[in-house]
mmCIF file of C-alpha atoms in Angstrom:
data_model
loop_
_atom_site.group_PDB
_atom_site.id
_atom_site.type_symbol
_atom_site.label_atom_id
_atom_site.label_comp_id
_atom_site.label_asym_id
_atom_site.label_seq_id
_atom_site.Cartn_x
_atom_site.Cartn_y
_atom_site.Cartn_z
ATOM 1 C CA ARG A 1 6.866 -1.743 -17.652
ATOM 2 C CA LYS A 2 5.298 -1.564 -14.196
ATOM 3 C CA GLU A 3 2.688 -4.159 -13.353
ATOM 4 C CA VAL A 4 0.224 -1.508 -12.231
ATOM 5 C CA GLU A 5 0.347 1.976 -13.723
ATOM 6 C CA GLN A 6 -1.404 5.153 -12.741
ATOM 7 C CA ASP A 7 -1.260 8.744 -13.896
ATOM 8 C CA PRO A 8 0.559 10.416 -10.989
ATOM 9 C CA GLY A 9 -1.328 13.690 -11.446
ATOM 10 C CA PRO A 10 -1.746 15.958 -9.676
ATOM 11 C CA PHE A 11 -5.343 16.475 -10.642
ATOM 12 C CA ASN A 12 -6.387 19.903 -9.443
ATOM 13 C CA VAL A 13 -10.149 20.417 -9.694
ATOM 14 C CA PRO A 14 -12.702 22.817 -8.169
ATOM 15 C CA GLU A 15 -15.038 21.707 -5.443
ATOM 16 C CA GLY A 16 -18.185 20.166 -6.877
ATOM 17 C CA ALA A 17 -16.507 18.925 -10.036
ATOM 18 C CA THR A 18 -16.502 15.358 -11.278
ATOM 19 C CA VAL A 19 -13.119 13.738 -11.650
ATOM 20 C CA ALA A 20 -12.086 10.351 -12.980
ATOM 21 C CA PHE A 21 -8.834 8.482 -13.213
ATOM 22 C CA ASN A 22 -7.755 5.134 -14.537
ATOM 23 C CA CYS A 23 -5.299 2.470 -13.603
ATOM 24 C CA THR A 24 -3.924 -0.138 -16.002
ATOM 25 C CA TYR A 25 -2.562 -3.543 -15.091
ATOM 26 C CA SER A 26 -0.418 -5.877 -17.145
ATOM 27 C CA ASN A 27 -1.164 -9.323 -15.717
ATOM 28 C CA SER A 28 -4.288 -10.781 -17.298
ATOM 29 C CA ALA A 29 -4.479 -13.312 -14.446
ATOM 30 C CA SER A 30 -5.133 -10.558 -11.937
ATOM 31 C CA GLN A 31 -8.079 -11.492 -9.825
ATOM 32 C CA SER A 32 -9.105 -8.775 -7.386
ATOM 33 C CA PHE A 33 -9.022 -5.014 -7.622
ATOM 34 C CA PHE A 34 -9.268 -2.236 -5.088
ATOM 35 C CA TRP A 35 -8.948 1.497 -4.669
ATOM 36 C CA TYR A 36 -7.162 2.748 -1.571
ATOM 37 C CA ARG A 37 -6.904 6.299 -0.348
ATOM 38 C CA GLN A 38 -3.822 7.732 1.327
ATOM 39 C CA ASP A 39 -3.799 11.091 3.064
ATOM 40 C CA CYS A 40 -0.558 13.019 3.457
ATOM 41 C CA ARG A 41 1.771 11.332 5.961
ATOM 42 C CA LYS A 42 -0.835 8.696 6.780
ATOM 43 C CA GLU A 43 -1.275 5.033 5.985
ATOM 44 C CA PRO A 44 -3.303 3.780 3.000
ATOM 45 C CA LYS A 45 -6.899 2.833 3.749
ATOM 46 C CA LEU A 46 -9.378 0.878 1.656
ATOM 47 C CA LEU A 47 -11.756 3.122 -0.273
ATOM 48 C CA MET A 48 -13.651 0.462 -2.180
ATOM 49 C CA SER A 49 -13.355 -2.890 -3.873
ATOM 50 C CA VAL A 50 -13.905 -3.055 -7.624
ATOM 51 C CA TYR A 51 -16.319 -5.672 -8.920
ATOM 52 C CA SER A 52 -16.672 -6.941 -12.454
ATOM 53 C CA SER A 53 -20.132 -5.421 -12.803
ATOM 54 C CA GLY A 54 -18.974 -2.067 -11.474
ATOM 55 C CA ASN A 55 -20.020 -0.693 -8.132
ATOM 56 C CA GLU A 56 -21.015 2.541 -6.512
ATOM 57 C CA ASP A 57 -20.592 3.874 -3.005
ATOM 58 C CA GLY A 58 -22.155 7.272 -2.568
ATOM 59 C CA ARG A 59 -20.271 9.736 -4.748
ATOM 60 C CA PHE A 60 -17.711 7.126 -5.769
ATOM 61 C CA THR A 61 -18.055 4.724 -8.694
ATOM 62 C CA ALA A 62 -15.522 2.045 -9.578
ATOM 63 C CA GLN A 63 -15.428 0.100 -12.813
ATOM 64 C CA LEU A 64 -13.385 -2.795 -14.168
ATOM 65 C CA ASN A 65 -12.640 -3.443 -17.821
ATOM 66 C CA ARG A 66 -10.986 -6.852 -18.083
ATOM 67 C CA ALA A 67 -10.690 -6.764 -21.867
ATOM 68 C CA SER A 68 -8.609 -3.607 -21.796
ATOM 69 C CA GLN A 69 -7.104 -4.377 -18.386
ATOM 70 C CA TYR A 70 -7.933 -1.212 -16.546
ATOM 71 C CA ILE A 71 -9.960 -0.051 -13.596
ATOM 72 C CA SER A 72 -11.382 3.401 -13.068
ATOM 73 C CA LEU A 73 -12.548 5.572 -10.212
ATOM 74 C CA LEU A 74 -15.107 8.346 -10.661
ATOM 75 C CA ILE A 75 -15.757 10.912 -7.958
ATOM 76 C CA ARG A 76 -18.853 13.058 -8.341
ATOM 77 C CA ASP A 77 -19.565 16.348 -6.545
ATOM 78 C CA SER A 78 -16.015 16.416 -5.186
ATOM 79 C CA LYS A 79 -15.405 17.769 -1.682
ATOM 80 C CA LEU A 80 -12.344 19.430 -0.204
ATOM 81 C CA SER A 81 -11.943 16.339 1.975
ATOM 82 C CA ASP A 82 -11.469 14.186 -1.142
ATOM 83 C CA SER A 83 -7.980 15.661 -1.536
ATOM 84 C CA ALA A 84 -5.644 12.700 -1.180
ATOM 85 C CA THR A 85 -3.619 10.200 -3.150
ATOM 86 C CA TYR A 86 -5.637 7.371 -4.665
ATOM 87 C CA LEU A 87 -3.873 4.036 -5.022
ATOM 88 C CA CYS A 88 -4.932 1.314 -7.383
ATOM 89 C CA VAL A 89 -4.377 -2.226 -6.057
ATOM 90 C CA VAL A 90 -4.324 -5.487 -7.973
ATOM 91 C CA THR A 91 -3.998 -8.977 -6.569
ATOM 92 C CA HIS A 92 -2.970 -12.259 -8.153
ATOM 93 C CA SER A 93 -4.472 -15.260 -6.455
ATOM 94 C CA SER A 94 -1.899 -17.592 -8.005
ATOM 95 C CA ALA A 95 0.929 -15.829 -6.232
ATOM 96 C CA SER A 96 -1.130 -14.295 -3.446
ATOM 97 C CA LYS A 97 0.600 -11.080 -4.357
ATOM 98 C CA ILE A 98 -0.816 -7.610 -3.788
ATOM 99 C CA ILE A 99 0.555 -4.881 -6.051
ATOM 100 C CA PHE A 100 0.018 -1.177 -5.464
ATOM 101 C CA GLY A 101 0.136 1.452 -8.151
ATOM 102 C CA SER A 102 2.203 4.535 -7.442
ATOM 103 C CA GLY A 103 -0.925 6.596 -6.834
ATOM 104 C CA THR A 104 -2.769 9.533 -8.357
ATOM 105 C CA ARG A 105 -2.678 12.751 -6.401
ATOM 106 C CA LEU A 106 -5.967 14.658 -6.254
ATOM 107 C CA SER A 107 -6.309 18.190 -4.976
ATOM 108 C CA ILE A 108 -9.730 19.809 -4.626
ATOM 109 C CA ARG A 109 -9.728 23.606 -4.493
ATOM 110 C CA PRO A 110 -12.478 25.788 -2.980
ATOM 111 C CA ASP B 1 -10.515 -2.743 18.359
ATOM 112 C CA ALA B 2 -6.785 -2.289 18.061
ATOM 113 C CA GLY B 3 -5.517 -2.019 14.534
ATOM 114 C CA VAL B 4 -2.083 -2.950 13.262
ATOM 115 C CA ILE B 5 0.488 -1.608 15.688
ATOM 116 C CA GLN B 6 3.947 -0.608 14.555
ATOM 117 C CA SER B 7 6.944 0.622 16.473
ATOM 118 C CA PRO B 8 8.881 2.796 16.512
ATOM 119 C CA ARG B 9 6.892 5.516 14.765
ATOM 120 C CA HIS B 10 10.055 7.433 14.000
ATOM 121 C CA GLU B 11 13.675 6.430 14.015
ATOM 122 C CA VAL B 12 16.764 8.408 13.151
ATOM 123 C CA THR B 13 19.990 6.471 13.032
ATOM 124 C CA GLU B 14 23.448 6.643 11.580
ATOM 125 C CA MET B 15 24.695 4.682 8.626
ATOM 126 C CA GLY B 16 25.948 1.286 9.649
ATOM 127 C CA GLN B 17 23.661 0.876 12.631
ATOM 128 C CA GLU B 18 21.170 -1.952 12.991
ATOM 129 C CA VAL B 19 17.500 -1.036 12.739
ATOM 130 C CA THR B 20 14.653 -3.223 13.962
ATOM 131 C CA LEU B 21 11.053 -2.390 13.108
ATOM 132 C CA ARG B 22 8.222 -4.177 14.867
ATOM 133 C CA CYS B 23 4.661 -5.039 13.964
ATOM 134 C CA LYS B 24 1.692 -6.518 15.761
ATOM 135 C CA PRO B 25 -1.008 -7.548 13.268
ATOM 136 C CA ILE B 26 -4.722 -7.553 13.942
ATOM 137 C CA SER B 27 -5.695 -10.610 15.948
ATOM 138 C CA GLY B 28 -7.086 -13.353 13.718
ATOM 139 C CA HIS B 29 -5.473 -12.086 10.524
ATOM 140 C CA ASN B 30 -3.362 -14.779 8.907
ATOM 141 C CA SER B 31 -1.465 -12.692 6.354
ATOM 142 C CA LEU B 32 1.128 -10.058 7.163
ATOM 143 C CA PHE B 33 2.894 -7.745 4.746
ATOM 144 C CA TRP B 34 5.868 -5.395 4.976
ATOM 145 C CA TYR B 35 5.898 -2.471 2.535
ATOM 146 C CA ARG B 36 8.344 0.373 2.011
ATOM 147 C CA GLN B 37 7.216 3.745 0.655
ATOM 148 C CA THR B 38 9.339 6.499 -0.839
ATOM 149 C CA MET B 39 8.456 9.425 -3.063
ATOM 150 C CA MET B 40 10.504 8.007 -5.901
ATOM 151 C CA ARG B 41 9.381 4.374 -5.820
ATOM 152 C CA GLY B 42 5.944 4.479 -4.186
ATOM 153 C CA LEU B 43 4.753 1.501 -2.146
ATOM 154 C CA GLU B 44 6.969 -1.541 -2.622
ATOM 155 C CA LEU B 45 6.124 -4.959 -1.223
ATOM 156 C CA LEU B 46 9.144 -6.286 0.644
ATOM 157 C CA ILE B 47 7.856 -9.576 2.013
ATOM 158 C CA TYR B 48 4.679 -11.242 3.070
ATOM 159 C CA PHE B 49 3.828 -14.044 5.453
ATOM 160 C CA ASN B 50 0.901 -16.406 5.475
ATOM 161 C CA ASN B 51 0.260 -18.248 8.735
ATOM 162 C CA ASN B 52 3.669 -17.046 9.994
ATOM 163 C CA VAL B 53 5.500 -18.574 7.016
ATOM 164 C CA PRO B 54 7.335 -16.302 4.543
ATOM 165 C CA ILE B 55 5.678 -16.816 1.167
ATOM 166 C CA ASP B 56 7.375 -14.279 -1.048
ATOM 167 C CA ASP B 57 10.475 -12.279 -0.133
ATOM 168 C CA SER B 58 11.428 -11.330 -3.672
ATOM 169 C CA GLY B 59 10.937 -7.675 -2.817
ATOM 170 C CA MET B 60 13.558 -7.653 -0.091
ATOM 171 C CA PRO B 61 16.246 -5.350 -1.489
ATOM 172 C CA GLU B 62 19.322 -7.281 -0.420
ATOM 173 C CA ASP B 63 20.887 -9.387 2.278
ATOM 174 C CA ARG B 64 20.968 -6.450 4.653
ATOM 175 C CA PHE B 65 17.227 -6.867 5.067
ATOM 176 C CA SER B 66 15.630 -9.714 6.995
ATOM 177 C CA ALA B 67 12.155 -10.344 8.349
ATOM 178 C CA LYS B 68 10.783 -12.804 10.855
ATOM 179 C CA MET B 69 7.407 -13.788 12.183
ATOM 180 C CA PRO B 70 7.983 -15.995 15.203
ATOM 181 C CA ASN B 71 4.270 -16.170 16.047
ATOM 182 C CA ALA B 72 0.912 -14.975 14.807
ATOM 183 C CA SER B 73 1.025 -11.746 16.797
ATOM 184 C CA PHE B 74 4.480 -10.383 16.065
ATOM 185 C CA SER B 75 6.826 -9.655 13.190
ATOM 186 C CA THR B 76 10.108 -7.820 12.806
ATOM 187 C CA LEU B 77 11.914 -6.248 9.884
ATOM 188 C CA LYS B 78 15.616 -5.805 10.458
ATOM 189 C CA ILE B 79 18.140 -3.793 8.466
ATOM 190 C CA GLN B 80 21.799 -4.451 9.217
ATOM 191 C CA PRO B 81 23.824 -2.443 8.389
ATOM 192 C CA SER B 82 21.575 0.467 7.506
ATOM 193 C CA GLU B 83 22.375 2.884 4.674
ATOM 194 C CA PRO B 84 21.035 6.353 3.822
ATOM 195 C CA ARG B 85 19.121 4.927 0.833
ATOM 196 C CA ASP B 86 17.072 2.855 3.278
ATOM 197 C CA SER B 87 15.386 6.045 4.481
ATOM 198 C CA ALA B 88 11.655 5.572 3.902
ATOM 199 C CA VAL B 89 8.361 4.895 5.618
ATOM 200 C CA TYR B 90 7.960 1.211 6.371
ATOM 201 C CA PHE B 91 4.407 -0.035 6.620
ATOM 202 C CA CYS B 92 3.192 -3.276 8.076
ATOM 203 C CA ALA B 93 -0.236 -4.514 7.008
ATOM 204 C CA SER B 94 -2.339 -7.528 7.882
ATOM 205 C CA SER B 95 -5.219 -9.201 6.129
ATOM 206 C CA PRO B 96 -7.793 -11.825 7.116
ATOM 207 C CA GLY B 97 -7.214 -13.805 3.940
ATOM 208 C CA THR B 98 -6.251 -13.957 0.287
ATOM 209 C CA ASN B 99 -7.606 -11.157 -1.887
ATOM 210 C CA ARG B 100 -9.047 -9.441 1.143
ATOM 211 C CA GLU B 101 -8.626 -5.887 2.394
ATOM 212 C CA LEU B 102 -5.253 -4.866 3.831
ATOM 213 C CA PHE B 103 -5.214 -3.036 7.134
ATOM 214 C CA PHE B 104 -2.134 -0.871 7.511
ATOM 215 C CA GLY B 105 -0.304 0.287 10.572
ATOM 216 C CA GLU B 106 0.619 3.943 10.889
ATOM 217 C CA GLY B 107 4.105 3.228 9.594
ATOM 218 C CA SER B 108 7.645 3.602 10.866
ATOM 219 C CA ARG B 109 9.476 6.590 9.411
ATOM 220 C CA LEU B 110 13.161 5.730 9.147
ATOM 221 C CA THR B 111 15.909 8.252 8.503
ATOM 222 C CA VAL B 112 19.453 6.977 8.072
ATOM 223 C CA LEU B 113 22.056 9.712 8.205
#
């Protein structure tokens, strides 16, 4: 079993729709959580950190559920420019290790 | 401000040749990471350094791969001899500290024929 698992998608949704995807992690000692975005043939870039209380940044909302060991990303009023691969990232402070999920591909259609 | 700088951006080489990828992290960042990305396996952590010291190289595929960080502003990833299955995009990333954001370079796209 992979340490960090994501639904690879692709999610194909119309512009303006709300879309959500989850990421599960297996190590209960995981400490920090992030969502990164990667455009085609580009490098990953930080989208947002995920805090225990949940956090929002404009149209994006991230949540953490430690009991069930998953994090989620919700995108409201999706734009064409949101089309990308979204990578879930988990870190373990004990090993200072940063683990990336394999990514969820999102495609927004006009 | 300059971000993470990687070179070369693209490299095409023949099986058996030595490949050296280079990375200059963001000044002041004390952690440096080498990742490899393929369609099949996604982003894999190869090795990471903290304060120029290799902390975890368990992701390095085999003895053909080696990485060095002789100083805080430079790192290399070497593959010798290269094989076609090494074809991938190799990313270098740096971070200002533990559990902090990673800043990626634009990657080095390697093709081994």
